[in-house]
Structure formats: structure tokens, C-alpha cells
Coordinates of C-alpha atoms (C1' of nucleotides) in Angstrom, one line a residue:
Chain W
M257 CA -34.2 20.0 10.0
S258 CA -30.5 19.2 10.1
T259 CA -31.2 16.9 13.0
D260 CA -33.6 14.9 10.8
L261 CA -31.0 14.8 8.0
V262 CA -28.4 13.4 10.4
V263 CA -30.8 10.8 12.0
R264 CA -32.2 9.6 8.7
L265 CA -28.9 9.3 6.9
N266 CA -27.4 7.5 9.9
D267 CA -30.4 5.1 9.8
W268 CA -29.9 4.7 6.1
F269 CA -26.3 3.8 6.6
L270 CA -27.0 1.2 9.3
A271 CA -29.3 -0.6 6.8
H272 CA -27.5 0.0 3.5
S273 CA -23.8 0.5 3.8
R274 CA -21.5 -1.5 1.7
P275 CA -19.5 -4.3 3.4
L276 CA -16.0 -2.9 2.8
P277 CA -13.2 -5.0 4.2
W278 CA -11.8 -2.2 6.4
R279 CA -15.2 -1.8 8.1
E280 CA -14.8 -5.2 9.6
P281 CA -14.6 -5.1 13.4
G282 CA -11.0 -5.3 14.6
T283 CA -9.5 -3.3 11.7
T284 CA -6.4 -1.6 13.0
P285 CA -5.7 2.2 12.7
W286 CA -3.0 1.2 10.2
G287 CA -5.7 -0.6 8.1
I288 CA -7.9 2.5 8.2
F289 CA -4.9 4.7 7.3
L290 CA -4.1 2.5 4.3
S291 CA -7.7 2.4 3.1
E292 CA -8.0 6.2 3.2
V293 CA -4.8 6.8 1.2
M294 CA -5.6 4.1 -1.3
S295 CA -9.1 5.6 -1.8
Q296 CA -7.8 9.1 -2.6
Q297 CA -9.3 9.7 -6.1
T298 CA -9.8 5.9 -6.6
P299 CA -13.1 4.1 -6.5
V300 CA -13.3 2.0 -3.3
A301 CA -14.4 -1.1 -5.3
R302 CA -11.0 -1.1 -6.9
V303 CA -9.2 -0.5 -3.7
A304 CA -10.5 -3.5 -1.7
P305 CA -8.5 -6.4 -3.2
L306 CA -5.2 -4.4 -3.1
W307 CA -5.9 -3.3 0.5
Q308 CA -6.2 -6.9 1.5
E309 CA -3.0 -7.8 -0.2
W310 CA -1.1 -4.9 1.5
M311 CA -2.5 -5.9 4.9
D312 CA -1.3 -9.4 4.5
R313 CA 2.1 -8.3 3.2
W314 CA 2.6 -5.4 5.6
P315 CA 0.3 -5.7 8.6
T316 CA 2.0 -2.9 10.6
P317 CA 3.7 0.4 9.8
A318 CA 7.1 -1.1 10.8
D319 CA 6.6 -3.9 8.2
L320 CA 6.2 -1.4 5.4
A321 CA 8.9 0.8 6.7
A322 CA 11.4 -2.1 6.6
A323 CA 10.8 -2.7 2.9
P324 CA 12.5 -0.8 0.1
A325 CA 10.3 2.1 -1.1
G326 CA 10.3 0.5 -4.5
D327 CA 8.4 -2.5 -3.1
A328 CA 5.5 -0.1 -2.2
V329 CA 5.6 1.3 -5.8
R330 CA 5.7 -2.2 -7.3
H331 CA 2.8 -3.5 -5.2
W332 CA 0.8 -0.4 -5.8
G333 CA -0.1 -2.1 -9.1
R334 CA -2.4 -0.1 -11.3
L335 CA -4.2 1.8 -8.6
G336 CA -3.0 5.1 -10.0
Y337 CA -1.2 8.2 -8.7
P338 CA 1.8 6.0 -7.6
R339 CA 3.3 8.9 -5.6
R340 CA 0.8 7.8 -3.0
A341 CA 2.7 4.6 -2.6
L342 CA 5.9 6.4 -2.1
R343 CA 4.3 8.8 0.5
L344 CA 2.7 5.8 2.2
H345 CA 6.1 4.3 2.7
A346 CA 7.5 7.6 3.9
A347 CA 4.6 7.9 6.3
A348 CA 5.3 4.4 7.7
V349 CA 8.9 5.4 8.2
A350 CA 7.8 8.5 10.1
M351 CA 5.5 6.4 12.3
V352 CA 8.4 4.2 13.3
E353 CA 10.7 7.2 13.9
R354 CA 8.4 9.6 15.6
H355 CA 5.4 7.6 16.9
D356 CA 6.9 4.4 18.2
G357 CA 5.6 2.5 15.2
D358 CA 2.0 3.5 15.7
V359 CA -0.4 5.5 13.6
P360 CA -0.7 8.9 15.4
S361 CA -4.1 9.4 16.9
T362 CA -4.8 13.1 16.4
S363 CA -5.7 14.9 13.3
D364 CA -2.9 17.4 13.9
E365 CA -0.2 14.7 14.1
L366 CA -1.7 12.9 11.1
L367 CA -1.6 16.1 9.0
A368 CA 2.1 16.2 9.5
L369 CA 2.6 12.9 7.7
P370 CA 3.6 12.7 4.0
G371 CA 0.6 12.2 1.7
V372 CA -1.9 13.2 4.4
G373 CA -4.0 16.3 3.8
E374 CA -7.0 17.8 5.4
Y375 CA -9.4 15.0 4.3
T376 CA -7.2 12.0 5.2
A377 CA -6.2 13.5 8.6
A378 CA -9.8 14.0 9.5
A379 CA -10.9 10.6 8.2
V380 CA -8.3 8.6 10.1
A381 CA -8.8 10.6 13.3
A382 CA -12.5 10.0 13.1
F383 CA -12.7 6.5 11.8
A384 CA -9.7 5.0 13.6
F385 CA -9.7 7.0 16.8
G386 CA -13.2 8.5 17.2
E387 CA -12.1 12.1 17.1
R388 CA -15.0 14.5 16.7
I389 CA -14.0 16.3 13.6
P390 CA -15.8 17.1 10.3
V391 CA -14.7 14.8 7.5
I392 CA -15.0 16.7 4.2
D393 CA -14.6 14.7 1.0
T394 CA -16.2 15.1 -2.4
N395 CA -19.2 13.0 -1.4
I396 CA -20.0 14.9 1.8
R397 CA -19.5 18.2 -0.1
R398 CA -22.0 17.2 -2.7
V399 CA -24.6 15.8 -0.2
E400 CA -24.4 19.0 1.9
A401 CA -24.5 21.2 -1.2
R402 CA -27.7 19.6 -2.3
A403 CA -29.5 18.8 0.9
V404 CA -28.7 22.0 2.7
T405 CA -27.4 24.7 0.4
G406 CA -29.8 23.8 -2.4
V407 CA -27.3 23.6 -5.3
Q408 CA -26.5 20.7 -7.6
F409 CA -22.7 20.7 -7.1
P410 CA -20.3 22.5 -4.8
R411 CA -17.7 24.9 -6.3
P412 CA -14.4 23.4 -7.5
S413 CA -12.5 24.6 -4.4
L414 CA -13.5 24.0 -0.8
S415 CA -14.8 27.2 0.8
A416 CA -14.8 28.5 4.3
A417 CA -18.6 28.4 4.2
E418 CA -18.5 24.7 3.4
R419 CA -16.2 24.1 6.4
A420 CA -18.5 26.1 8.6
L421 CA -21.5 24.2 7.4
A422 CA -19.9 20.8 7.9
A423 CA -18.9 21.9 11.4
Q424 CA -22.4 23.0 12.2
L425 CA -23.9 19.8 10.9
L426 CA -21.5 17.5 12.9
P427 CA -23.6 16.1 15.8
H428 CA -22.2 15.7 19.3
E429 CA -23.5 12.2 19.5
D430 CA -22.8 9.6 16.7
H431 CA -20.4 12.0 15.0
V432 CA -18.3 9.1 13.6
L433 CA -21.4 7.5 12.3
W434 CA -22.5 10.8 10.7
N435 CA -19.2 11.2 8.9
A436 CA -19.4 7.6 7.6
S437 CA -23.1 7.9 6.6
S438 CA -23.0 11.2 4.8
M439 CA -19.9 10.0 2.8
E440 CA -21.4 6.7 2.0
F441 CA -24.7 8.3 1.0
G442 CA -23.0 10.5 -1.4
A443 CA -21.1 7.6 -2.9
V444 CA -24.1 5.3 -3.3
V445 CA -27.3 7.4 -3.6
C446 CA -26.6 11.1 -3.9
T447 CA -24.1 10.5 -6.7
A448 CA -22.6 13.1 -9.1
K449 CA -24.0 11.9 -12.4
A450 CA -27.2 10.1 -11.6
P451 CA -28.5 10.6 -8.1
A452 CA -31.1 8.0 -7.1
C453 CA -33.6 10.6 -5.8
G454 CA -36.3 8.0 -6.2
E455 CA -35.0 6.1 -3.3
C456 CA -33.7 9.0 -1.3
P457 CA -34.6 8.9 2.4
V458 CA -34.3 12.7 2.8
L459 CA -36.0 13.8 -0.5
D460 CA -38.7 15.8 1.4
L461 CA -36.1 18.0 3.1
C462 CA -33.6 18.3 0.3
A463 CA -33.1 22.0 -0.4
W464 CA -32.0 21.3 -4.0
Q465 CA -35.2 19.4 -4.7
Q466 CA -37.3 22.0 -3.0
A467 CA -35.7 24.6 -5.3
G468 CA -36.8 22.6 -8.3
A469 CA -33.4 20.8 -8.9
P470 CA -31.8 23.8 -10.7
A471 CA -28.8 23.0 -12.9
Y472 CA -25.3 23.9 -11.7
D473 CA -24.4 27.4 -12.6
G474 CA -20.9 27.9 -11.2
P475 CA -17.6 27.9 -12.9
A476 CA -17.0 24.9 -15.2
R477 CA -15.1 22.0 -13.7
R478 CA -12.0 21.4 -15.7
G479 CA -11.8 18.0 -17.4
Q480 CA -8.6 16.0 -17.0
A481 CA -6.6 15.8 -20.2
W482 CA -5.1 12.4 -20.8
A483 CA -4.1 11.4 -24.4
G484 CA -0.5 12.3 -25.1
T485 CA 0.1 13.9 -21.7
D486 CA 3.1 13.4 -19.5
R487 CA 0.9 11.6 -17.0
M488 CA 0.2 9.0 -19.6
V489 CA 3.8 8.6 -20.6
R490 CA 4.9 8.4 -17.0
G491 CA 2.3 5.7 -16.4
K492 CA 3.6 3.6 -19.4
L493 CA 7.2 3.9 -18.2
L494 CA 6.4 3.0 -14.7
A495 CA 4.3 0.1 -15.8
V496 CA 7.4 -1.4 -17.5
L497 CA 9.5 -1.0 -14.4
R498 CA 6.8 -2.5 -12.2
E499 CA 6.5 -5.7 -14.2
R500 CA 10.2 -6.4 -14.4
D501 CA 12.7 -7.3 -11.7
G502 CA 15.8 -5.2 -11.2
A503 CA 17.3 -2.7 -13.5
V504 CA 15.8 -2.1 -17.0
P505 CA 18.1 -0.8 -19.8
H506 CA 17.3 2.6 -21.2
D507 CA 16.7 1.0 -24.6
D508 CA 13.8 -1.0 -23.3
L509 CA 12.1 2.1 -22.1
R510 CA 12.6 3.9 -25.4
Q511 CA 10.0 1.5 -26.9
V512 CA 7.1 2.7 -24.8
W513 CA 6.9 6.1 -26.4
D514 CA 8.3 7.6 -29.6
D515 CA 8.5 11.2 -28.8
E516 CA 12.1 11.4 -27.4
V517 CA 11.9 14.8 -25.8
Q518 CA 8.7 13.9 -24.0
R519 CA 9.9 10.5 -23.0
E520 CA 13.1 11.7 -21.5
R521 CA 11.4 14.5 -19.7
C522 CA 9.1 12.0 -18.1
L523 CA 11.8 9.7 -17.2
D524 CA 13.7 12.6 -15.6
S525 CA 10.6 13.7 -13.7
L526 CA 10.0 10.1 -12.4
V527 CA 13.6 10.1 -11.0
A528 CA 13.1 13.6 -9.6
D529 CA 10.0 12.4 -7.8
G530 CA 11.8 9.4 -6.3
L531 CA 9.6 6.9 -8.1
V532 CA 12.5 5.6 -10.2
D533 CA 16.3 5.3 -9.6
L534 CA 19.0 5.8 -12.2
V535 CA 21.1 2.6 -12.0
G536 CA 24.6 2.5 -13.4
D537 CA 25.1 4.8 -16.4
D538 CA 22.1 3.9 -18.5
S539 CA 19.5 1.7 -16.7
F540 CA 16.5 2.4 -14.5
A541 CA 14.8 0.6 -11.6
L542 CA 12.2 1.1 -8.9
P543 CA 13.9 2.6 -5.8
G544 CA 15.9 -0.1 -4.0
H545 CA 15.7 -2.6 -6.8
A546 CA 19.0 -2.1 -8.6
Chain T
dC297 C1' -5.8 29.7 -6.4
dA298 C1' -4.7 26.8 -10.5
dT299 C1' -2.4 22.9 -12.0
dA300 C1' -0.1 18.3 -12.2
dC301 C1' -0.6 13.9 -10.9
dG302 C1' -2.8 7.4 -13.0
dT303 C1' -6.2 4.4 -14.0
dG304 C1' -10.3 2.1 -15.3
dG305 C1' -15.4 1.6 -15.4
dG306 C1' -19.8 3.2 -16.6
dA307 C1' -23.1 6.0 -19.4
Chain P
dT118 C1' -16.6 6.3 -28.7
dT119 C1' -15.8 10.1 -25.8
dC120 C1' -16.6 12.1 -21.6
dC121 C1' -17.0 12.0 -16.8
dC122 C1' -15.1 11.2 -12.5
dA123 C1' -13.7 8.6 -8.2
dA124 C1' -12.9 8.6 0.3
dG125 C1' -7.1 14.3 -2.6
dT126 C1' -2.3 16.1 -2.0
dA127 C1' 1.5 19.1 -3.0
dT128 C1' 3.3 23.0 -5.0

DNA sequence: CATACGTGGGA
DNA sequence: TTCCCAAGTAT
């Protein structure tokens, strides 16, 4: 039953996992940490090139901590959710100040770092340090919802039942491998939109298949609005600041969006978030780049 | 618990 | 073209 699920997906992983750069032998905990934060809500295929660039530029937490926070935001490029870059910098500073320049090795210590939540703390503890802890991401939730619970998708919010199930499934041997395989399997085969059930190694014991593959019947998952939102305007403003050195006159930023009220609100919120500094009386720059 | 928060690729 | 959504976190 669940033992078969674990064994088969572990075997599948050993034969079919993608060659991601941070899976190379010798990747440091810092490299693992970086890959996990960069991968939050971002497809790993887009992360790989930037991860390599960051590892070359800032090979240790101390290297990033020594740079201005604005450098992290600038080199975040178009990965999205740039507050992650700011928090990564703050996490590097915390590692230098509180952990002797190292990535802390337990999930509890990791959880205390900026930008690190339940998922990332577990993932780094498991993949960098071998801690036996259930890693619960969107892929694993979907795989377990289908294979074990028998539904097409998990509910929008993570439930206590899901945590209990993940804990129950976590084997005592090869637990790191299981965390990696169930996540990878969800990303590659048991996908959200078009699961490749035809090549599924656990089709015969999948509870969702056995139930006749019923359609999802829970509360609707909210779409993400985009056109005309503050998120979009913030993105446009920050893109200008990223591509230019030093301070940018307010006038140059006025050109990216016509609605003055919204534009100024977004500029203010970027400053409030620490993503942008007000320089002089009417210019803006990435933090530390006046 | 719901909502805000970037970006780009695939169907 | 429009919609979906991808290794989530903070509030």
C-alpha cells in the first residue's frame, strides 16, 4: 500500500529525475537554500540559470550579506516576487550574525529566518541536512491527494489532515529520497493540468483512479488578477530601477504608468517594503544605490 | 482564514 | 487570446 507507493516513486525518481544544477554532488547548504527560495512560486526551469549566476557571485551567505540589499534586488532579474531577494539578503545577514556565517541546520532555526516558511524550512532541513521531516509543497499535496485520498486536487489551504497524512507516509529509511521523489513526481508526471496517467508507475494503486477520476468538487481556487493591478505597476516601476544605475528621477518613473494615483501609491509601497529608496527630494533607487 | 505579492510559458 | 499556474510567505 503506502509502502509500495514510496518504493515505486523512489525507484521512479532514481531513473527519471531532472538534472537540476543544485542536485549535483557537493552543492552546499547555501546552494540548497538559494534554490528553495528562488523556486517559491517560480518554475524550476527558469530558476536554474539565475541560481548559477548567484552561486558564482555570492558563493556563501557572508558574500551576499556584504553586498547592498539593492544588489540582490537588481540581480533577481525577472524571477518575480522581488521581496524574496530582499528577504534572502536579510537571511544571509542573519546567518552571519547568529549562525557564524552558516545556514542553520534544523528546521526550527531555519523557520526563524526571513522569507522562510513551513515549506522552505522543511525542504532545506531535509535536502541540505538530512533531517527526517515531511516536506509539503504544492506537488506533494497533489500527489497525496490523488494517490491516497482519492481526490483530484487538495483544498486551497493546507489542512491538519494533510500534515498528518504526510507524516504518516514519511518512511524511516530513505525519507530524504521520498521527499524528493514525491515532489518531483508531482512536478513531472502527476501534474495539475494534464497528469500523464498513461506513464504513471503507481496507477494501479492510485485512489483517485480507482474512484473513477472524479472531478474536483471543493471551493473554487481564486485566479490571480493581473491587468491593471498594483502588482503589475510595481513590477514596471521596479523594472526601470533594475535596468539603470544609481538614482532615477521621479519624472522618468511617471512614464511607466499614466494613472497618477495608482502610480504614486505603488511607488510609496515599494519604498515602504524596502525595495526602493527615496533619494534626495525627488529621485528613487534600489536600496544602497543612491 | 483570505489576500497581496511578479513573471512568463504552455494549452 | 485568455486562462492557468509554478519547490510559498507574510500579514
